[in-house]
N, CA and C of each residue as an Amber inpcrd file, in Angstrom:
protein
   555
  22.8860000  62.5690000 153.2330000  23.4430000  62.8910000 154.5220000
  23.7000000  61.5910000 155.2770000  24.8210000  61.5090000 155.9270000
  25.1600000  60.3030000 156.6550000  24.7950000  60.4460000 158.1210000
  24.5250000  59.3160000 158.7190000  24.1900000  59.2990000 160.1330000
  25.4750000  59.4310000 160.9470000  25.4630000  60.2980000 161.9220000
  26.6190000  60.4760000 162.7960000  26.6020000  59.3980000 163.8720000
  27.7750000  58.9580000 164.2540000  27.8850000  57.9320000 165.2820000
  28.1580000  58.5750000 166.6350000  27.5800000  57.9990000 167.6490000
  27.9060000  58.3640000 169.0180000  28.6500000  57.1710000 169.5900000
  29.8130000  57.4080000 170.1320000  30.6590000  56.3250000 170.6040000
  30.4830000  56.1300000 172.1060000  30.1600000  54.9150000 172.4890000
  30.0820000  54.5100000 173.8850000  31.1840000  53.4780000 174.0800000
  32.3930000  53.9660000 174.2640000  33.5770000  53.1230000 174.1780000
  33.6860000  52.0480000 175.2510000  32.9410000  52.1670000 176.3370000
  33.0660000  51.1670000 177.3870000  32.2300000  49.9210000 177.1100000
  31.4350000  49.9250000 176.0500000  30.6220000  48.7700000 175.6890000
  31.1710000  48.1020000 174.4290000  30.9040000  46.8010000 174.2720000
  31.2760000  46.1320000 173.0200000  30.4320000  46.6480000 171.8520000
  30.9450000  46.4380000 170.6550000  30.2340000  46.7870000 169.4260000
  30.0480000  45.5360000 168.5860000  28.8910000  45.4380000 167.9630000
  28.6070000  44.4000000 166.9820000  28.5790000  45.0980000 165.6310000
  29.5250000  44.7340000 164.7660000  29.7270000  45.4300000 163.4980000
  29.5110000  44.4540000 162.3450000  28.8610000  44.9360000 161.2950000
  28.6890000  44.1600000 160.0690000  29.1140000  45.0170000 158.8920000
  29.9370000  44.4360000 158.0180000  30.2400000  45.1060000 156.7520000
  30.1290000  44.0940000 155.6260000  29.8340000  44.6050000 154.4400000
  29.5080000  43.7590000 153.2920000  30.4660000  43.9900000 152.1260000
  30.4500000  43.0280000 151.2180000  31.1710000  43.1990000 149.9660000
  30.2860000  43.9910000 149.0100000  30.9020000  44.5500000 147.9910000
  30.1250000  45.2730000 146.9720000  29.3350000  44.2700000 146.1370000
  28.1690000  44.6770000 145.7360000  27.2650000  43.8900000 144.8840000
  27.2090000  42.4090000 145.2780000  27.2400000  42.1620000 146.5710000
  27.1530000  40.7990000 147.1110000  28.1850000  39.8520000 146.5020000
  29.3560000  40.3730000 146.2230000  30.4650000  39.5840000 145.7070000
  30.8720000  38.5510000 146.7590000  30.8820000  37.2890000 146.4140000
  31.1770000  36.2140000 147.3630000  32.6780000  35.9010000 147.3910000
  33.4530000  36.9230000 147.6710000  34.9120000  36.8030000 147.6360000
  35.4440000  35.8840000 148.7270000  34.7550000  35.7980000 149.8580000
  35.2840000  35.0310000 150.9800000  34.9990000  33.5380000 150.8870000
  34.3820000  33.0910000 149.7930000  34.2910000  31.6520000 149.5590000
  35.6890000  31.0780000 149.3510000  36.5910000  31.9070000 148.8450000
  37.9920000  31.5270000 148.6810000  38.6850000  31.6680000 150.0360000
  39.1900000  30.5550000 150.5540000  39.8300000  30.5420000 151.8650000
  41.0270000  31.4610000 151.9820000  41.6970000  31.7340000 150.8810000
  42.8650000  32.6160000 150.9230000  42.4670000  34.0420000 151.3140000
  41.3390000  34.5100000 150.7810000  40.8530000  35.8430000 151.1480000
  40.3950000  35.8650000 152.6050000  39.7540000  34.7850000 153.0460000
  39.2880000  34.7070000 154.4360000  40.4690000  34.6940000 155.4070000
  41.5220000  33.9390000 155.0830000  42.7170000  33.9170000 155.9360000
  43.3590000  35.2930000 156.0130000  43.4260000  35.9710000 154.8850000
  44.0010000  37.3150000 154.8490000  43.1830000  38.2660000 155.7260000
  41.8570000  38.2280000 155.5810000  41.0040000  39.1140000 156.3720000
  41.0980000  38.7780000 157.8590000  41.1500000  37.5120000 158.2030000
  41.2760000  37.1000000 159.6010000  42.5420000  37.6890000 160.2250000
  43.6420000  37.5710000 159.5290000  44.9150000  38.1260000 160.0120000
  44.8180000  39.6390000 160.1590000  44.1980000  40.2910000 159.2000000
  44.0660000  41.7520000 159.2230000  43.1650000  42.1950000 160.3730000
  42.0930000  41.4570000 160.6470000  41.2080000  41.8010000 161.7680000
  42.0040000  41.8080000 163.0700000  42.8120000  40.7780000 163.2970000
  43.6000000  40.7210000 164.5340000  44.6690000  41.8040000 164.5910000
  45.3520000  42.0380000 163.4810000  46.3830000  43.0820000 163.4720000
  45.7870000  44.4630000 163.7060000  44.6710000  44.7610000 163.0550000
  44.0210000  46.0610000 163.2520000  43.5370000  46.1940000 164.6930000
  42.9950000  45.1180000 165.2500000  42.5670000  45.1470000 166.6470000
  43.7200000  45.4520000 167.5810000  44.8530000  44.8240000 167.3340000
  46.0320000  45.0610000 168.1700000  46.5180000  46.4970000 168.0270000
  46.6050000  46.9810000 166.7910000  47.1030000  48.3380000 166.5520000
  46.1550000  49.4130000 167.0760000  44.8630000  49.1700000 166.9880000
  43.8710000  50.1700000 167.4160000  43.4160000  49.9530000 168.8590000
  43.9920000  48.9610000 169.5310000  43.7000000  48.6580000 170.9360000
  42.2670000  48.1760000 171.1550000  41.8590000  47.2150000 170.3300000
  40.5530000  46.5840000 170.4690000  40.7310000  45.0850000 170.6700000
  39.9210000  44.4980000 171.5420000  39.8380000  43.0440000 171.6500000
  38.8580000  42.5520000 170.5940000  39.2410000  41.5230000 169.8930000
  38.3330000  40.8810000 168.9460000  37.7060000  39.7150000 169.7050000
  36.4600000  39.8850000 170.1060000  35.7770000  38.8850000 170.9210000
  35.2570000  37.7310000 170.0720000  34.7440000  38.0600000 168.9070000
  34.2140000  37.0430000 167.9970000  34.1050000  37.6580000 166.6120000
  34.1780000  36.8050000 165.6110000  33.8720000  37.2570000 164.2540000
  33.3940000  36.0770000 163.4380000  32.6940000  36.3940000 162.3850000
  32.2270000  35.3950000 161.4290000  32.3960000  35.9760000 160.0400000
  33.1940000  35.3040000 159.2240000  33.3620000  35.7060000 157.8330000
  32.4170000  34.8430000 157.0020000  31.4370000  35.4750000 156.4100000
  30.4670000  34.8110000 155.5410000  30.9300000  35.0410000 154.0970000
  30.3250000  34.3860000 153.1170000  30.7880000  34.5690000 151.7330000
  30.7640000  36.0190000 151.2520000  29.7620000  36.8090000 151.6850000
  29.6440000  38.1740000 151.1690000  29.5270000  39.2490000 152.2470000
  29.7280000  38.8890000 153.5070000  29.7230000  39.8840000 154.5780000
  30.4750000  39.3480000 155.7930000  30.7350000  40.2410000 156.7400000
  31.5280000  39.9010000 157.9210000  30.8480000  40.4890000 159.1540000
  30.8060000  39.6990000 160.2310000  30.3300000  40.1740000 161.5310000
  31.5140000  40.1920000 162.4860000  31.6470000  41.2560000 163.2690000
  32.7210000  41.3640000 164.2530000  32.1130000  41.8460000 165.5670000
  32.4400000  41.1620000 166.6640000  32.0970000  41.6080000 168.0100000
  33.4000000  42.0510000 168.6440000  33.4770000  43.3110000 169.0290000
  34.7360000  43.8690000 169.4970000  34.5050000  44.8560000 170.6340000
  35.5360000  45.1080000 171.4010000  35.4760000  46.1350000 172.4400000
  36.8810000  46.6860000 172.6540000  36.9510000  47.8800000 173.2150000
  38.2590000  48.4500000 173.5030000  38.9630000  47.5890000 174.5370000
  40.2980000  47.5520000 174.4700000  41.0460000  46.6520000 175.3340000
  40.9060000  46.9880000 176.8080000  40.9700000  48.2410000 177.1630000
  40.8360000  48.5980000 178.5730000  40.0730000  49.8740000 178.7020000
  39.2480000  49.9730000 179.6570000  38.6480000  48.8590000 180.3660000
  37.3530000  48.4790000 179.6870000  36.8570000  47.3310000 180.0290000
  35.5240000  46.9700000 179.5810000  34.6970000  46.7420000 180.8290000
  33.4450000  47.0540000 180.7430000  32.5610000  46.7880000 181.8650000
  31.5860000  45.7280000 181.4230000  31.0800000  44.9870000 182.3690000
  30.0700000  43.9990000 182.0410000  28.8320000  44.7000000 181.5220000
  28.1760000  44.0760000 180.6000000  26.9870000  44.7050000 180.0330000
  25.9320000  44.9250000 181.1080000  25.9810000  44.1670000 182.1980000
  25.0380000  44.3490000 183.2870000  25.3050000  45.5940000 184.1160000
  26.5040000  46.1550000 184.0200000  26.8540000  47.3640000 184.7690000
  26.4120000  48.5890000 183.9980000  25.1540000  48.6560000 183.6860000
  24.6660000  49.7010000 182.7960000  24.4740000  51.0030000 183.5480000
  25.0300000  52.0280000 183.0150000  24.7640000  53.3910000 183.4260000
  24.8480000  54.2170000 182.1600000  24.2460000  55.3400000 182.1400000
  24.2460000  56.1570000 180.9330000  25.4630000  57.0650000 180.9670000
  26.4660000  56.7730000 180.1650000  27.6580000  57.6150000 180.1500000
  27.4260000  58.8610000 179.3120000  28.2730000  59.8300000 179.5120000
  28.2320000  61.0000000 178.6450000  28.8070000  60.5800000 177.3040000
  28.1030000  60.8570000 176.2530000  28.5620000  60.4930000 174.9110000
  29.3650000  61.6390000 174.3340000  30.2350000  61.3210000 173.4140000
  30.9870000  62.3670000 172.7320000  30.5980000  62.3560000 171.2690000
  30.6750000  63.4860000 170.6530000  30.2850000  63.6040000 169.2510000
  31.2300000  62.7960000 168.3860000  30.7160000  62.2930000 167.2770000
  31.5370000  61.4790000 166.3910000  32.1980000  62.2900000 165.2920000
  31.7740000  63.5000000 165.0850000  32.3700000  64.3320000 164.0400000
  32.3160000  65.7840000 164.4860000  33.2420000  66.5540000 164.0020000
  33.2940000  67.9530000 164.4140000  32.5210000  68.8520000 163.4610000
  31.4880000  68.3170000 162.8290000  30.7050000  69.0890000 161.8690000
  29.9080000  70.2000000 162.5430000  29.7150000  70.1130000 163.8420000
  28.9200000  71.1160000 164.5420000  29.7930000  72.1180000 165.2770000
  31.0450000  72.1580000 164.9620000  31.9720000  73.0670000 165.6330000
  33.0470000  72.2730000 166.3380000  33.8340000  72.9540000 167.1120000
  34.9300000  72.2790000 167.8020000  34.3680000  71.3330000 168.8580000
  34.8600000  70.1070000 168.8670000  34.3970000  69.1140000 169.8200000
  35.4950000  68.8980000 170.8410000  35.1440000  69.0050000 172.0910000
  36.1000000  68.7730000 173.1590000  35.8640000  67.3830000 173.7230000
  36.8690000  66.5270000 173.6940000  36.6650000  65.1840000 174.2210000
  36.4090000  65.2410000 175.7200000  35.5870000  64.3260000 176.2010000
  35.3280000  64.2870000 177.6280000  36.5130000  63.6380000 178.3190000
  36.6480000  63.9100000 179.5790000  37.7430000  63.3170000 180.3450000
  37.5250000  61.8170000 180.4360000  38.6010000  61.0360000 180.3810000
  38.4510000  59.5930000 180.5040000  37.8000000  59.2280000 181.8340000
  36.9290000  58.2410000 181.8120000  36.2520000  57.7830000 183.0270000
  37.1160000  56.7520000 183.7250000  37.0880000  56.7690000 185.0330000
  37.7850000  55.7720000 185.8480000  39.2580000  55.6520000 185.4840000
  39.8910000  56.7280000 185.0840000  41.3070000  56.6920000 184.7580000
  41.6220000  55.9370000 183.4880000  40.6660000  55.7660000 182.6170000
  40.8580000  55.0010000 181.3890000  41.4860000  55.8780000 180.3180000
  42.3990000  55.3250000 179.6050000  42.9760000  56.0450000 178.4700000
  42.0380000  55.9030000 177.2830000  41.8540000  56.9590000 176.5490000
  41.0170000  56.9110000 175.3510000  41.8260000  56.3020000 174.2160000
  41.2590000  55.2990000 173.5910000  41.8990000  54.6830000 172.4510000
  41.2290000  55.1400000 171.1780000  41.3400000  54.3460000 170.1700000
  40.6800000  54.6210000 168.8990000  39.2040000  54.2660000 169.0280000
  38.4040000  54.7310000 168.0910000  36.9880000  54.3670000 168.1330000
  36.7130000  53.2620000 167.1120000  35.5090000  52.7270000 167.1550000
  35.1660000  51.5830000 166.3140000  35.2270000  51.9390000 164.8290000
  34.9310000  53.1810000 164.4790000  35.0260000  53.5920000 163.0700000
  36.4620000  53.4990000 162.5740000  37.4060000  53.9040000 163.4090000
  38.8160000  53.8190000 163.0210000  39.2670000  52.3690000 162.9020000
  38.7610000  51.4970000 163.7730000  39.0880000  50.0760000 163.6770000
  38.6000000  49.4990000 162.3500000  37.3410000  49.7150000 162.0200000
  36.7750000  49.1440000 160.7930000  37.4260000  49.7650000 159.5630000
  37.6970000  51.0600000 159.6040000  38.4060000  51.6970000 158.4870000
  39.7780000  51.0460000 158.3020000  40.4800000  50.7890000 159.4010000
  41.7830000  50.1350000 159.3140000  41.6900000  48.7500000 158.7030000
  40.7080000  47.9720000 159.1200000  40.5180000  46.6210000 158.5800000
  40.2490000  46.6830000 157.0810000  39.3060000  47.5190000 156.6850000
  38.8920000  47.5680000 155.2850000  39.9690000  48.1570000 154.3790000
  40.6430000  49.1940000 154.8320000  41.6590000  49.8100000 153.9730000
  42.8820000  48.9050000 153.8320000  43.2760000  48.2340000 154.9060000
  44.4290000  47.3440000 154.8020000  44.0860000  46.1170000 153.9550000
  42.8550000  45.6260000 154.0660000  42.4330000  44.5070000 153.2210000
  42.4790000  44.9100000 151.7510000  41.9970000  46.1130000 151.4420000
  42.0300000  46.6020000 150.0540000  43.4670000  46.7080000 149.5480000
  44.3600000  47.1950000 150.4010000  45.7720000  47.3110000 150.0190000
  46.3810000  45.9380000 149.7680000  46.1000000  44.9960000 150.6600000
  46.6550000  43.6450000 150.5230000  46.1840000  42.9540000 149.2400000
  44.8860000  43.0130000 148.9410000  44.4250000  42.3160000 147.7350000
  44.8870000  43.0340000 146.4710000  45.0990000  44.3240000 146.5640000
  45.6390000  45.0560000 145.4120000  47.0740000  44.6000000 145.1510000
  47.8790000  44.5060000 146.2030000  49.2800000  44.1220000 146.0410000
  49.4380000  42.6460000 145.6920000  48.6870000  41.7840000 146.3540000
  48.8760000  40.3480000 146.1810000  48.1720000  39.7800000 144.9520000
  46.9740000  40.3030000 144.6410000  46.1760000  39.7210000 143.5660000
  45.9320000  40.6730000 142.4040000  46.3840000  41.9070000 142.5080000
  46.2010000  42.8760000 141.4340000  44.7680000  43.3450000 141.2600000
  43.9570000  43.2320000 142.3110000  42.5670000  43.6940000 142.2400000
  42.5660000  45.1910000 142.5260000  42.2650000  45.9860000 141.5100000
  42.3760000  47.4420000 141.6260000  41.0490000  48.1430000 141.8860000
  40.0490000  47.4210000 142.3210000  38.7640000  48.0380000 142.6500000
  38.3940000  47.6220000 144.0740000  37.5310000  48.3790000 144.6750000
  37.1190000  48.1010000 146.0450000  36.1360000  46.9370000 146.0660000
  36.4410000  45.9100000 146.8380000  35.5420000  44.7660000 146.9450000
  34.6050000  44.8960000 148.1440000  34.8670000  45.8530000 149.0290000
  34.0320000  46.0540000 150.2080000  33.2450000  47.3480000 150.0880000
  32.0350000  47.3430000 150.6080000  31.2480000  48.5690000 150.6250000
  31.9080000  49.5810000 151.5590000  31.7900000  50.8710000 151.2480000
  32.4730000  51.8760000 152.0700000  31.8660000  52.0460000 153.4630000
  30.6140000  51.6920000 153.6530000  29.9470000  51.9020000 154.9400000
  29.9330000  50.6080000 155.7510000  29.5310000  50.7210000 157.0020000
  29.3320000  49.5490000 157.8430000  28.2070000  49.8330000 158.8220000
  27.6830000  48.7780000 159.4080000  26.5810000  48.8780000 160.3520000
  27.1130000  48.4810000 161.7190000  26.8490000  49.2770000 162.7490000
  27.3120000  48.9310000 164.0930000  26.2070000  49.1470000 165.1120000
  26.2290000  48.3050000 166.1340000  25.2980000  48.4190000 167.2550000
  26.0990000  48.3250000 168.5410000  25.7350000  49.1260000 169.5160000
  26.3450000  49.0460000 170.8370000  25.6810000  47.8980000 171.5910000
  26.5000000  47.0340000 172.1790000  25.9920000  45.8940000 172.9420000
  25.9900000  46.3180000 174.4110000  24.8390000  46.7630000 174.8890000
  24.8030000  47.3680000 176.2220000  23.9730000  46.6090000 177.2510000
  23.5720000  45.3840000 176.9320000  22.9040000  44.5320000 177.9190000
  23.4290000  43.1120000 177.7860000  23.3180000  42.3550000 178.8780000
  23.7300000  40.9540000 178.8330000  22.8950000  40.1620000 177.8350000
  21.6070000  40.4460000 177.7950000  20.7200000  39.7210000 176.8800000
  21.1250000  39.9590000 175.4280000  21.4440000  41.1960000 175.0960000
  21.8440000  41.4870000 173.7160000  23.2090000  40.8770000 173.4060000
  24.1230000  40.8890000 174.3670000  25.4240000  40.2530000 174.1670000
  25.2430000  38.7690000 173.8730000  24.4040000  38.1030000 174.6450000
  24.1360000  36.6880000 174.4210000  23.5400000  36.4630000 173.0280000
  22.6050000  37.3160000 172.6390000  21.9730000  37.2190000 171.3210000
  23.0020000  37.3700000 170.2070000  23.9050000  38.3330000 170.3390000
  24.9340000  38.5700000 169.3200000  25.8780000  37.3790000 169.2170000
  26.3290000  36.8610000 170.3610000  27.2460000  35.7130000 170.3530000
  26.5810000  34.5120000 169.6850000  25.3330000  34.2430000 170.0280000
  24.6150000  33.1230000 169.4140000  24.3850000  33.3630000 167.9250000
  24.0890000  34.5850000 167.5530000  23.8930000  34.9090000 166.1350000
  25.1710000  34.6310000 165.3440000  26.3020000  35.0850000 165.8590000
  27.5780000  34.8530000 165.1720000  27.8660000  33.3570000 165.0990000
  27.6440000  32.6560000 166.1950000  27.9480000  31.2230000 166.2470000
  27.1070000  30.4240000 165.2500000  25.8230000  30.7320000 165.1470000
  24.9220000  29.9150000 164.3370000  24.6230000  30.4890000 162.9540000
  25.2090000  31.6070000 162.6050000  24.9590000  32.2190000 161.3030000
  25.2920000  31.2880000 160.1340000  26.4440000  30.5960000 160.1420000
  26.7210000  29.7000000 159.0080000  25.7800000  28.4930000 158.9520000
  25.2760000  28.0520000 160.0970000  24.3290000  26.9350000 160.1110000
  23.0060000  27.3830000 159.5020000  22.5360000  28.5510000 159.9350000
  21.2770000  29.0800000 159.4160000  21.3610000  29.2980000 157.9030000
  22.5320000  29.7300000 157.4230000  22.7200000  29.9770000 155.9880000
  23.0570000  28.6970000 155.2210000  23.1460000  27.5670000 155.9320000
  23.4530000  26.2620000 155.3290000  24.7710000  26.2760000 154.5570000
  25.7720000  26.8320000 155.2010000  27.1020000  26.9000000 154.5930000
  27.9070000  25.6590000 154.9600000  28.9400000  25.3430000 154.1800000
  29.7820000  24.1780000 154.4700000  30.4720000  24.2890000 155.8340000
  30.9720000  23.1690000 156.3260000  31.6200000  23.0830000 157.6390000
  32.8030000  24.0360000 157.7890000  33.4730000  24.3780000 156.7000000
  34.6460000  25.2510000 156.8060000  34.2960000  26.5960000 157.4410000
  33.0440000  27.0230000 157.3550000  32.6270000  28.3120000 157.9140000
  32.4550000  28.2750000 159.4330000  32.6050000  27.1000000 160.0420000
  32.4490000  26.9660000 161.4910000  33.7860000  27.0140000 162.2200000
  34.8720000  27.1880000 161.5130000  36.2090000  27.1320000 162.1100000
  37.0630000  28.2780000 161.5820000  38.2350000  28.4420000 162.2050000
  39.1920000  29.4360000 161.7210000  39.5570000  29.0920000 160.2850000
  39.7740000  30.0100000 159.4170000  39.8040000  31.4550000 159.6210000
  38.4360000  32.1160000 159.5230000  37.3790000  31.3390000 159.2970000
  36.0580000  31.9290000 159.0720000  35.3490000  32.3500000 160.3600000
  35.5410000  31.6010000 161.4290000  34.8240000  31.9080000 162.6640000
  35.7670000  31.8670000 163.8520000  35.5870000  32.8220000 164.7470000
  36.3430000  32.8440000 165.9960000  35.4000000  33.2410000 167.1200000
  35.4980000  32.5310000 168.2250000  34.8070000  32.8950000 169.4660000
  35.8550000  32.8660000 170.5680000  36.1970000  34.0090000 171.1160000
  37.1150000  34.0600000 172.2520000  36.2650000  33.9460000 173.5140000
  35.9480000  32.7100000 173.8850000  35.0140000  32.4840000 174.9890000
  35.5460000  33.0260000 176.3090000  36.8420000  33.0300000 176.4790000
  37.4230000  33.5620000 177.7220000  37.0920000  35.0500000 177.8760000
  37.3080000  35.8260000 176.8230000  36.9990000  37.2590000 176.8880000
  35.4960000  37.5130000 176.9370000  34.7290000  36.7200000 176.2210000
  33.2750000  36.9030000 176.2230000  32.7100000  36.6380000 177.6170000
  33.1990000  35.5950000 178.2950000  32.7200000  35.2950000 179.6490000
  33.0250000  36.4310000 180.6140000  34.1410000  37.1170000 180.4160000
  34.4700000  38.2530000 181.2830000  33.4200000  39.3570000 181.1870000
  32.7890000  39.4860000 180.0460000  31.7700000  40.5210000 179.8820000
  30.4950000  40.2120000 180.6590000  30.2540000  38.9360000 180.9490000
  29.0280000  38.5600000 181.6480000  29.1340000  38.7380000 183.1580000
  30.3200000  39.0170000 183.6700000  30.4790000  39.1230000 185.1340000
  30.8760000  40.4980000 185.5560000
């Protein structure tokens, strides 16, 4: 049985997904460049800001939030959550808060990234098997302290893992400090 997700769309998400059997496919810069481009395109299409990401040899971290609106993590209130699946009967979406349009959810964003990456490597390199695990891990970033922790974790992950300098720059690492600072105020 799989765990159902509850979406709190007004907060950022910290997402991690892995390669199958710890395949170190992203040591090759060509795969990392392809994934970097796909992350941004999927974010644009699904209406998500990509705040930060880190592509490691065998896994990827993404800090993302819906494009509009975002609230500072310090503006914490308990929103009404909506069900992530209609397995319990018909689910009625809640009305958008503060006049916000409902966009896609984080599951749709990650599915878009992973499926398009699989399509691209199949077409470009003839790899006919899935290199990414089908599941992903996500956490809602709902406090300033946790946001700071996530940003620092992404920033220093390649240092802690003793990876080469290439992992500290594009296409392996991105920090959109302008958007991240907006979340703190």
